[in-house]
mmCIF file of C-alpha atoms and ligand atoms in Angstrom:
data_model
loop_
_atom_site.group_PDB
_atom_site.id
_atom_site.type_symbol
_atom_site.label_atom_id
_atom_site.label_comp_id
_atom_site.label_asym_id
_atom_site.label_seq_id
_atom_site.Cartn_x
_atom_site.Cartn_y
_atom_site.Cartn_z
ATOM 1 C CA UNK A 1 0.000 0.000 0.000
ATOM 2 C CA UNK A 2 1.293 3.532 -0.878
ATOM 3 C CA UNK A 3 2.927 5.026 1.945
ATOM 4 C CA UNK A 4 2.572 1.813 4.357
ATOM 5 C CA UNK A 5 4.975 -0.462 3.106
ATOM 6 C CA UNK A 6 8.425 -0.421 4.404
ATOM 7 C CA UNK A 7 11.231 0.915 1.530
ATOM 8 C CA UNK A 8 13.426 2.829 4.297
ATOM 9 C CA UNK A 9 15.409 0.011 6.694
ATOM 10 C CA UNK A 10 16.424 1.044 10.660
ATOM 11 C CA UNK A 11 19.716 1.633 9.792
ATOM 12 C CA UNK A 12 18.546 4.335 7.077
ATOM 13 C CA UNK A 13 19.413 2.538 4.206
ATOM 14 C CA UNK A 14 16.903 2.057 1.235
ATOM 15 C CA UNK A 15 15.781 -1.791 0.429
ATOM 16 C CA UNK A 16 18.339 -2.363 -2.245
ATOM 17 C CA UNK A 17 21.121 -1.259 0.434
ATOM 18 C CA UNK A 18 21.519 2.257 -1.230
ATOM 19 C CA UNK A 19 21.504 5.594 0.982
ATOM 20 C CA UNK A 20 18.602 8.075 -0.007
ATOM 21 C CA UNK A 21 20.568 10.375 -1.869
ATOM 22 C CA UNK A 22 22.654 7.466 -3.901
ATOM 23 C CA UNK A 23 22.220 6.991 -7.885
ATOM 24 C CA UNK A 24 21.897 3.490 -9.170
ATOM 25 C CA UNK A 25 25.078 1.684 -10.626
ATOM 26 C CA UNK A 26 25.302 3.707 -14.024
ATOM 27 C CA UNK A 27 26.500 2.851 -17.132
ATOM 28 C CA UNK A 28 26.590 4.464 -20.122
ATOM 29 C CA UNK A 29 27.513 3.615 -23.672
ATOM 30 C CA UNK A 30 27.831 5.491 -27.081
ATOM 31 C CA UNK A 31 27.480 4.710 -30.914
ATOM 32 C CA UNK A 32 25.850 0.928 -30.001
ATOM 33 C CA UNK A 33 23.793 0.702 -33.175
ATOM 34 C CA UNK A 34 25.581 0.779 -36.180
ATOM 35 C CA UNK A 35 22.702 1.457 -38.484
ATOM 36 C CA UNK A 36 21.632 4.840 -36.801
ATOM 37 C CA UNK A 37 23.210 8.469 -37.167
ATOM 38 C CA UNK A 38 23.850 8.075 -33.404
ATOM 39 C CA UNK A 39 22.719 5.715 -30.293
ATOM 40 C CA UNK A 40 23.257 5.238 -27.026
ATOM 41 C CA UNK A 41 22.865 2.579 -23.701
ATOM 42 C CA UNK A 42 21.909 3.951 -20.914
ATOM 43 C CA UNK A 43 21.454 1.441 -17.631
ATOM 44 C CA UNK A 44 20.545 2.942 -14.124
ATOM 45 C CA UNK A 45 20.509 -0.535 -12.240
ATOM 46 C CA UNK A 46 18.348 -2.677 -13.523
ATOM 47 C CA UNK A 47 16.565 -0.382 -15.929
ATOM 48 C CA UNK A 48 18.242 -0.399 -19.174
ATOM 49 C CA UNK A 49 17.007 1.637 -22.189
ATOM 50 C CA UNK A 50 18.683 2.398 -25.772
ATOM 51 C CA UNK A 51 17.976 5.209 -27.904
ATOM 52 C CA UNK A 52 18.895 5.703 -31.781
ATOM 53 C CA UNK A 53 18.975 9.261 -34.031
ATOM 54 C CA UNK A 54 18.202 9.039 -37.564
ATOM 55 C CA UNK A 55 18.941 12.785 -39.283
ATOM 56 C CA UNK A 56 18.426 15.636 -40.149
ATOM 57 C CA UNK A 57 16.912 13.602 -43.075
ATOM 58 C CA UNK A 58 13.928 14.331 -45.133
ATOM 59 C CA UNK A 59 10.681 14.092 -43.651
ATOM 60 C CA UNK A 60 7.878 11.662 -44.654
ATOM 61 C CA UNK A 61 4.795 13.131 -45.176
ATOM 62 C CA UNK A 62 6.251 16.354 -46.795
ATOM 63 C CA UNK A 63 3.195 18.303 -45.008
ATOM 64 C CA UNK A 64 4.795 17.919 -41.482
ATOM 65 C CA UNK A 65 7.930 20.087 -43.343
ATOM 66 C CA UNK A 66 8.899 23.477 -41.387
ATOM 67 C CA UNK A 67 10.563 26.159 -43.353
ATOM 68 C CA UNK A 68 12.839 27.752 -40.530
ATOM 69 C CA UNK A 69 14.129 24.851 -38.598
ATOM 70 C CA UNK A 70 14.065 21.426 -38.378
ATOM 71 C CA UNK A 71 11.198 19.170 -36.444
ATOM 72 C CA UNK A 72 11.954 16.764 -33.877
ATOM 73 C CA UNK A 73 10.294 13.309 -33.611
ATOM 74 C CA UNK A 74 10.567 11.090 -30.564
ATOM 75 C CA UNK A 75 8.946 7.979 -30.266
ATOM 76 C CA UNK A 76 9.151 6.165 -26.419
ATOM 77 C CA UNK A 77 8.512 2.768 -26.552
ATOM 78 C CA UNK A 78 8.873 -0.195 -24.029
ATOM 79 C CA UNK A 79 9.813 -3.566 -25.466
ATOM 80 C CA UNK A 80 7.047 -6.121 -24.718
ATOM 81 C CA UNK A 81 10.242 -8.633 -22.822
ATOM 82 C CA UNK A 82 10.932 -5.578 -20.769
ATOM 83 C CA UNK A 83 8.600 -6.201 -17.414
ATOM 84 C CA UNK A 84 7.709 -8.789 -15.759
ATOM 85 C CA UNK A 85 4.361 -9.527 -16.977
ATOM 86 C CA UNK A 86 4.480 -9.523 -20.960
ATOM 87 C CA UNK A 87 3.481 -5.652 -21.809
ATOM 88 C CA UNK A 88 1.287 -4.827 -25.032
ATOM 89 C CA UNK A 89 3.964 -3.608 -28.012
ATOM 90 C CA UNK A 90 1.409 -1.483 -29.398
ATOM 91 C CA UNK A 91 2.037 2.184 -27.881
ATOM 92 C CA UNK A 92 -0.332 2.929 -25.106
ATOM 93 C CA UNK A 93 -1.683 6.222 -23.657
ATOM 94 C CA UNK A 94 1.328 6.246 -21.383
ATOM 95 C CA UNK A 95 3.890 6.047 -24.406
ATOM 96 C CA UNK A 96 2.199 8.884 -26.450
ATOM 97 C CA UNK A 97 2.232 10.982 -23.157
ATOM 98 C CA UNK A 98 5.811 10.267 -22.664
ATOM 99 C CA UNK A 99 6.860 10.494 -25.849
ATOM 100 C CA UNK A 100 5.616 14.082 -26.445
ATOM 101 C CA UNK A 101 7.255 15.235 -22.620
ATOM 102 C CA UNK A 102 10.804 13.572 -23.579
ATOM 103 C CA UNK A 103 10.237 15.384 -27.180
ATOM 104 C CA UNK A 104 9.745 19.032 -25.273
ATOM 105 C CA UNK A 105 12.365 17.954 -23.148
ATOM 106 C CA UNK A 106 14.694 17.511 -25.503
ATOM 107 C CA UNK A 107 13.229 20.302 -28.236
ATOM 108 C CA UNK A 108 15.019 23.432 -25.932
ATOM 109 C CA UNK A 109 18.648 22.394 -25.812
ATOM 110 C CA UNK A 110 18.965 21.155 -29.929
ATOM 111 C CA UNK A 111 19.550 23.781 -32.848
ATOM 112 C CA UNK A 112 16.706 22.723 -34.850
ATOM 113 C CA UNK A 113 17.400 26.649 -37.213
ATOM 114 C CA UNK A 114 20.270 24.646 -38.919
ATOM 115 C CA UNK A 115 18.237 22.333 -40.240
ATOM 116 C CA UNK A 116 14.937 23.547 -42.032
ATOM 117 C CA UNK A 117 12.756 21.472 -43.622
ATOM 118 C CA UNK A 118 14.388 18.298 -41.982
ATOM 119 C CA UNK A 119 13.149 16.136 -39.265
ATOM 120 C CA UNK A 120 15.230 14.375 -36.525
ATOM 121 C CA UNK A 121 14.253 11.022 -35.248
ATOM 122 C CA UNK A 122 14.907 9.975 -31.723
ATOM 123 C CA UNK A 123 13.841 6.914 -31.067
ATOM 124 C CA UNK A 124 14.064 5.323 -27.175
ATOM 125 C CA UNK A 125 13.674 1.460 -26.679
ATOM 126 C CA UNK A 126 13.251 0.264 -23.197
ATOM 127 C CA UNK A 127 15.038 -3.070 -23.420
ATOM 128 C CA UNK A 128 14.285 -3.319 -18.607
ATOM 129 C CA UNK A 129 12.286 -1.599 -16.893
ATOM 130 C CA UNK A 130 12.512 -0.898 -13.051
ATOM 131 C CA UNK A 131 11.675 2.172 -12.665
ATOM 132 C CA UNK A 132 13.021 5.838 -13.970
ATOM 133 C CA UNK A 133 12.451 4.513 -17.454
ATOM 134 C CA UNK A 134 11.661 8.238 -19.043
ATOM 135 C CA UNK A 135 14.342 9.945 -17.640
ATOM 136 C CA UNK A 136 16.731 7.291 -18.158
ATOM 137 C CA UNK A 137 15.033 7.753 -21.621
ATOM 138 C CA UNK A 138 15.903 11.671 -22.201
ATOM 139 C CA UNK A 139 19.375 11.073 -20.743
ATOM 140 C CA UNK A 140 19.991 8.411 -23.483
ATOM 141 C CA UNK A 141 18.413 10.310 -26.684
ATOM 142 C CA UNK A 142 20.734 13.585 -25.520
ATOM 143 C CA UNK A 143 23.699 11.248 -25.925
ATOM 144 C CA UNK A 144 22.441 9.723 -29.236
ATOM 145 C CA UNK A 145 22.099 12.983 -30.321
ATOM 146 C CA UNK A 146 25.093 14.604 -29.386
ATOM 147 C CA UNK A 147 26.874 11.039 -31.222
ATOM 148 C CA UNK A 148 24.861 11.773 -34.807
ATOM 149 C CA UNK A 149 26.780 15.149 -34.289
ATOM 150 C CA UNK A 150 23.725 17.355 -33.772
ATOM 151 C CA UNK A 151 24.755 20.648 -32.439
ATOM 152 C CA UNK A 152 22.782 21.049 -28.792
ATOM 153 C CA UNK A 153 23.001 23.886 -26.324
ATOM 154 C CA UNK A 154 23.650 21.240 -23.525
ATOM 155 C CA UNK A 155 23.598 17.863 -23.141
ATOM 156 C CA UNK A 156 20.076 16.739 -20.721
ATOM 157 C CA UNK A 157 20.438 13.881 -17.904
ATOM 158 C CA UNK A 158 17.342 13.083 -16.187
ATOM 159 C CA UNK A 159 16.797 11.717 -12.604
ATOM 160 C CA UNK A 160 13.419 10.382 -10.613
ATOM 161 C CA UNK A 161 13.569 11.647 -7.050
ATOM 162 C CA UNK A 162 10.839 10.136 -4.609
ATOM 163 C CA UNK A 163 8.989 10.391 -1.162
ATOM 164 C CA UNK A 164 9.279 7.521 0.113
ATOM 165 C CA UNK A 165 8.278 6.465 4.145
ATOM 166 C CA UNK A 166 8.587 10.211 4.338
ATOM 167 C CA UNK A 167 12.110 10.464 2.962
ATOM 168 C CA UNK A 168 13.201 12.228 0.270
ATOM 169 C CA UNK A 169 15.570 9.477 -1.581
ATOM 170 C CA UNK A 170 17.346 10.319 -5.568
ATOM 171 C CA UNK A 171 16.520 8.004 -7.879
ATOM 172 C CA UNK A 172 13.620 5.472 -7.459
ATOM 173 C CA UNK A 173 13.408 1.979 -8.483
ATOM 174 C CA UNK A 174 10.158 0.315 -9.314
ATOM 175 C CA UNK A 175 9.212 -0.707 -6.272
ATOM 176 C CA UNK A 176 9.624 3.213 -4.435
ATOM 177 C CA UNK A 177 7.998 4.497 -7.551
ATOM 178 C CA UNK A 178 4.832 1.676 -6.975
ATOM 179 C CA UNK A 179 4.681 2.087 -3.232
ATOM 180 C CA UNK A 180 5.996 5.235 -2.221
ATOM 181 C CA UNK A 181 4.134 8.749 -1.454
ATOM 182 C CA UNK A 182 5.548 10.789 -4.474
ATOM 183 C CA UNK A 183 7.691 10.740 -7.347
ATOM 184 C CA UNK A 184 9.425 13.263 -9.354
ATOM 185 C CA UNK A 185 11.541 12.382 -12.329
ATOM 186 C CA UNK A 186 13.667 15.500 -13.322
ATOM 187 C CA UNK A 187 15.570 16.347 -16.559
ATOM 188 C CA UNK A 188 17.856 19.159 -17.066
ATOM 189 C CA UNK A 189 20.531 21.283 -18.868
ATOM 190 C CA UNK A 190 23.350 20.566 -16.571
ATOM 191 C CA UNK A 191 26.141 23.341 -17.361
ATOM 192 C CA UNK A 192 23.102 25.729 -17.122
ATOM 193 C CA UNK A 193 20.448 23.873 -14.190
ATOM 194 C CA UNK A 194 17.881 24.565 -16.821
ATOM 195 C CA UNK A 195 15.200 22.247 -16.029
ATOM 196 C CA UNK A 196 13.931 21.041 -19.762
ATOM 197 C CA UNK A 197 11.327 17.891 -18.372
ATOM 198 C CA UNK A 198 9.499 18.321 -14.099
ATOM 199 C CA UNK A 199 6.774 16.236 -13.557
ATOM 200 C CA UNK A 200 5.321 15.353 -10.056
ATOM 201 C CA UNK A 201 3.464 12.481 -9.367
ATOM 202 C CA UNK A 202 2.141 12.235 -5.523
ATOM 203 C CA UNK A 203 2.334 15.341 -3.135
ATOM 204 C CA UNK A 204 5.141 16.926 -1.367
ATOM 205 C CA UNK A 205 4.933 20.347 0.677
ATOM 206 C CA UNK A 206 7.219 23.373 -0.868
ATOM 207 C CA UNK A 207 10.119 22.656 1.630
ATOM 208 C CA UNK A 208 10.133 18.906 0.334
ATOM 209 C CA UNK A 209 9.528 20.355 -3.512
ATOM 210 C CA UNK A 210 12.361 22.526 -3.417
ATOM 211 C CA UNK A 211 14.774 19.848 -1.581
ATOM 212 C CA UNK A 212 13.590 16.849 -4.095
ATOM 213 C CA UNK A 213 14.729 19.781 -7.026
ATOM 214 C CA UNK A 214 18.163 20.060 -4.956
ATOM 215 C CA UNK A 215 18.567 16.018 -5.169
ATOM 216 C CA UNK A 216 17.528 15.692 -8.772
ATOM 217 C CA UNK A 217 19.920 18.085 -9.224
ATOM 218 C CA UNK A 218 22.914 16.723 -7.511
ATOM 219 C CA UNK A 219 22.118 13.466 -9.112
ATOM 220 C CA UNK A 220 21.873 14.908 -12.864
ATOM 221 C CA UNK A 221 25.367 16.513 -12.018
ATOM 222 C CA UNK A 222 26.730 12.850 -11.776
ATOM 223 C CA UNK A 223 25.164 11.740 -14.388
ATOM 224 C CA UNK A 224 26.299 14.561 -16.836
ATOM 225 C CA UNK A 225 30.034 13.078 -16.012
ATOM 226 C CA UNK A 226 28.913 9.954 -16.782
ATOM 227 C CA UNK A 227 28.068 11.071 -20.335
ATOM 228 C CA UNK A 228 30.591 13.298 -20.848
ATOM 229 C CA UNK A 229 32.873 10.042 -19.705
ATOM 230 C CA UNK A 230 30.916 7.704 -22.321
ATOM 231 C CA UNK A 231 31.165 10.301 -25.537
ATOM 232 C CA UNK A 232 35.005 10.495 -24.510
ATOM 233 C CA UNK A 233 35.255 7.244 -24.557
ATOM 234 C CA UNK A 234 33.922 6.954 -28.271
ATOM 235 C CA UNK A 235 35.545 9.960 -29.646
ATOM 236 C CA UNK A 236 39.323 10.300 -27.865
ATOM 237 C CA UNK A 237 39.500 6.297 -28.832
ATOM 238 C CA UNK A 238 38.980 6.925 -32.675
ATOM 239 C CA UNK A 239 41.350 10.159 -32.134
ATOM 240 C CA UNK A 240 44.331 7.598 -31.222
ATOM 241 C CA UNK A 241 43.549 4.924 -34.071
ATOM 242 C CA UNK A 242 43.755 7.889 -36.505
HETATM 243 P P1 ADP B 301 9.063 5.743 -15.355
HETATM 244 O O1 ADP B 301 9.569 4.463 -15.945
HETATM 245 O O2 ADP B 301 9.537 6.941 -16.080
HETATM 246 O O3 ADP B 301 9.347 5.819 -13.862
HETATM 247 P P2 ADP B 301 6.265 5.248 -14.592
HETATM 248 O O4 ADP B 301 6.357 5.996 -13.304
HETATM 249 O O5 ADP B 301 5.021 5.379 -15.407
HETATM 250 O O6 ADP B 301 7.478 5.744 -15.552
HETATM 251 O O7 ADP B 301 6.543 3.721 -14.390
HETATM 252 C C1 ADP B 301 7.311 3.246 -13.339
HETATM 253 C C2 ADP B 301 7.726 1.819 -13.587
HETATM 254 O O8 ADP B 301 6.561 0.975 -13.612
HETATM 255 C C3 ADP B 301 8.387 1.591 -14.953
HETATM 256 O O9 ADP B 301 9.744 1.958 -14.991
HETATM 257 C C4 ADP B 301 8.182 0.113 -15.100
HETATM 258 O O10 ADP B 301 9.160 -0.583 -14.348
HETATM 259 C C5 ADP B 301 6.803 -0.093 -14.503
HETATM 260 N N1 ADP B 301 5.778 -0.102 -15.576
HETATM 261 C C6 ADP B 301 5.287 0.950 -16.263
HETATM 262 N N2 ADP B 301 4.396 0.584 -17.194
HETATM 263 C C7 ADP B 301 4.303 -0.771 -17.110
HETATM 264 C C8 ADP B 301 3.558 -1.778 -17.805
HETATM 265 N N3 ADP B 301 2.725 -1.473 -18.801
HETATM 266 N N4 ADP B 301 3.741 -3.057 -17.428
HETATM 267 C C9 ADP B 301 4.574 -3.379 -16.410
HETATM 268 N N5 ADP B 301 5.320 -2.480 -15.740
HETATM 269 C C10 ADP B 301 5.201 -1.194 -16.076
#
């Protein structure tokens, strides 16, 4: 039951042993899909989600074409294999709805002006899911991006914070997310702490609102390393074999 059962231990750790203001084992991996413009892995423990670029490229049907800039596309999807109980793999009302907020979270930080009458494709596969899925989502397609060389203000790295036995804790799995009071997944512009995605699920009092923003926050700081680790990885490697 939501808010009764117990996700914070005596000793103040959080079920999976983690303190309330630790990330989830992260990894991070770029240029995974060799048929896309640019892709990338993104796991936060056990959720695990991959995102491909196709573009600028010409847009199909014409009609959708902009004149000044280009148009972004982003489709979220979660593979039927990835929860426990076989999901549907046609998109439901949840996957529109997230598909559109990753889309306006990603539409502020890329230059879409160099590219009229192009669109840009961002596709996100969610391959696990335990939780954080969206954000881990929007953390992923910025890094795709950024690999199929689109120019971007920023790169965006998106966190879930939670309420959970009345404890503010970075980062929720599934289970906090099912059976805690709130959650809050987070994306922003790290260099500037723009916030580009804020939804809130659950209630939390101002004082609680403004810490959770302080926690996403310290966690999308990690996470920006992370990427800017993973695109290093990819591009100072092909540097050396040049
Ligand atoms: P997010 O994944 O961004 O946290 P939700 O809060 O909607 O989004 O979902 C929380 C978690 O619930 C997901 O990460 C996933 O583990 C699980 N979940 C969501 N939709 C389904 C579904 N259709 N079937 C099984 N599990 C699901």
């Amino acid at each position: 039951m939501k808010g009764k059962t117990k996700l914070i231990k005596k000793d103040g750790t959080r079920l999976d042993g983690r303190k309330p203001d630790e990330l989830r084992p992260v990894r991070m991996e770029v240029g995974v899909l060799k048929n896309a413009d640019g892709s990338a892995l993104v796991e936060m423990g056990r959720t695990k989600v991959i995102a491909a670029v196709y573009g600028p490229r010409e847009i199909h049907p014409k009609h959708l074409t902009l004149p000044d800039r280009a148009i972004l596309r982003c489709r979220y999807h979660m593979a039927p294999f990835s929860t426990t109980d076989r999901k549907s793999p046609a998109p439901s009302r949840r996957e529109i709805e997230l598909s559109k907020v990753i889309r306006e979270g990603l539409e502020s930080v890329v230059f879409t002006e160099l590219y009229p009458r192009t669109t840009i494709d961002v596709f996100i596969e969610v391959l696990q899911a335990d939780g954080g899925t969206r954000t881990a989502g929007i953390t992923a397609a910025s890094l795709a991006l950024a690999d199929a060389g689109i120019p971007m203000k920023d790169l965006v790295a998106g966190v879930a914070v939670g309420k959970v036995n009345g404890i503010l804790v970075l980062d929720i799995n599934e289970v906090e997310d099912e059976y805690g009071e709130a959650d809050m997944p987070v994306a922003m512009m790290p260099s500037f702490g723009e916030i580009t995605l804020l939804q809130l699920n659950g209630v939390l009092t101002p004082e609680e609102f403004e810490e959770a923003l302080k926690l996403a926050e310290k966690g999308i700081r990690q996470l920006y390393e992370h990427q800017k680790e993973a695109l290093r990885k990819k591009y100072s490697l092909q540097k050396e074999e040049v």
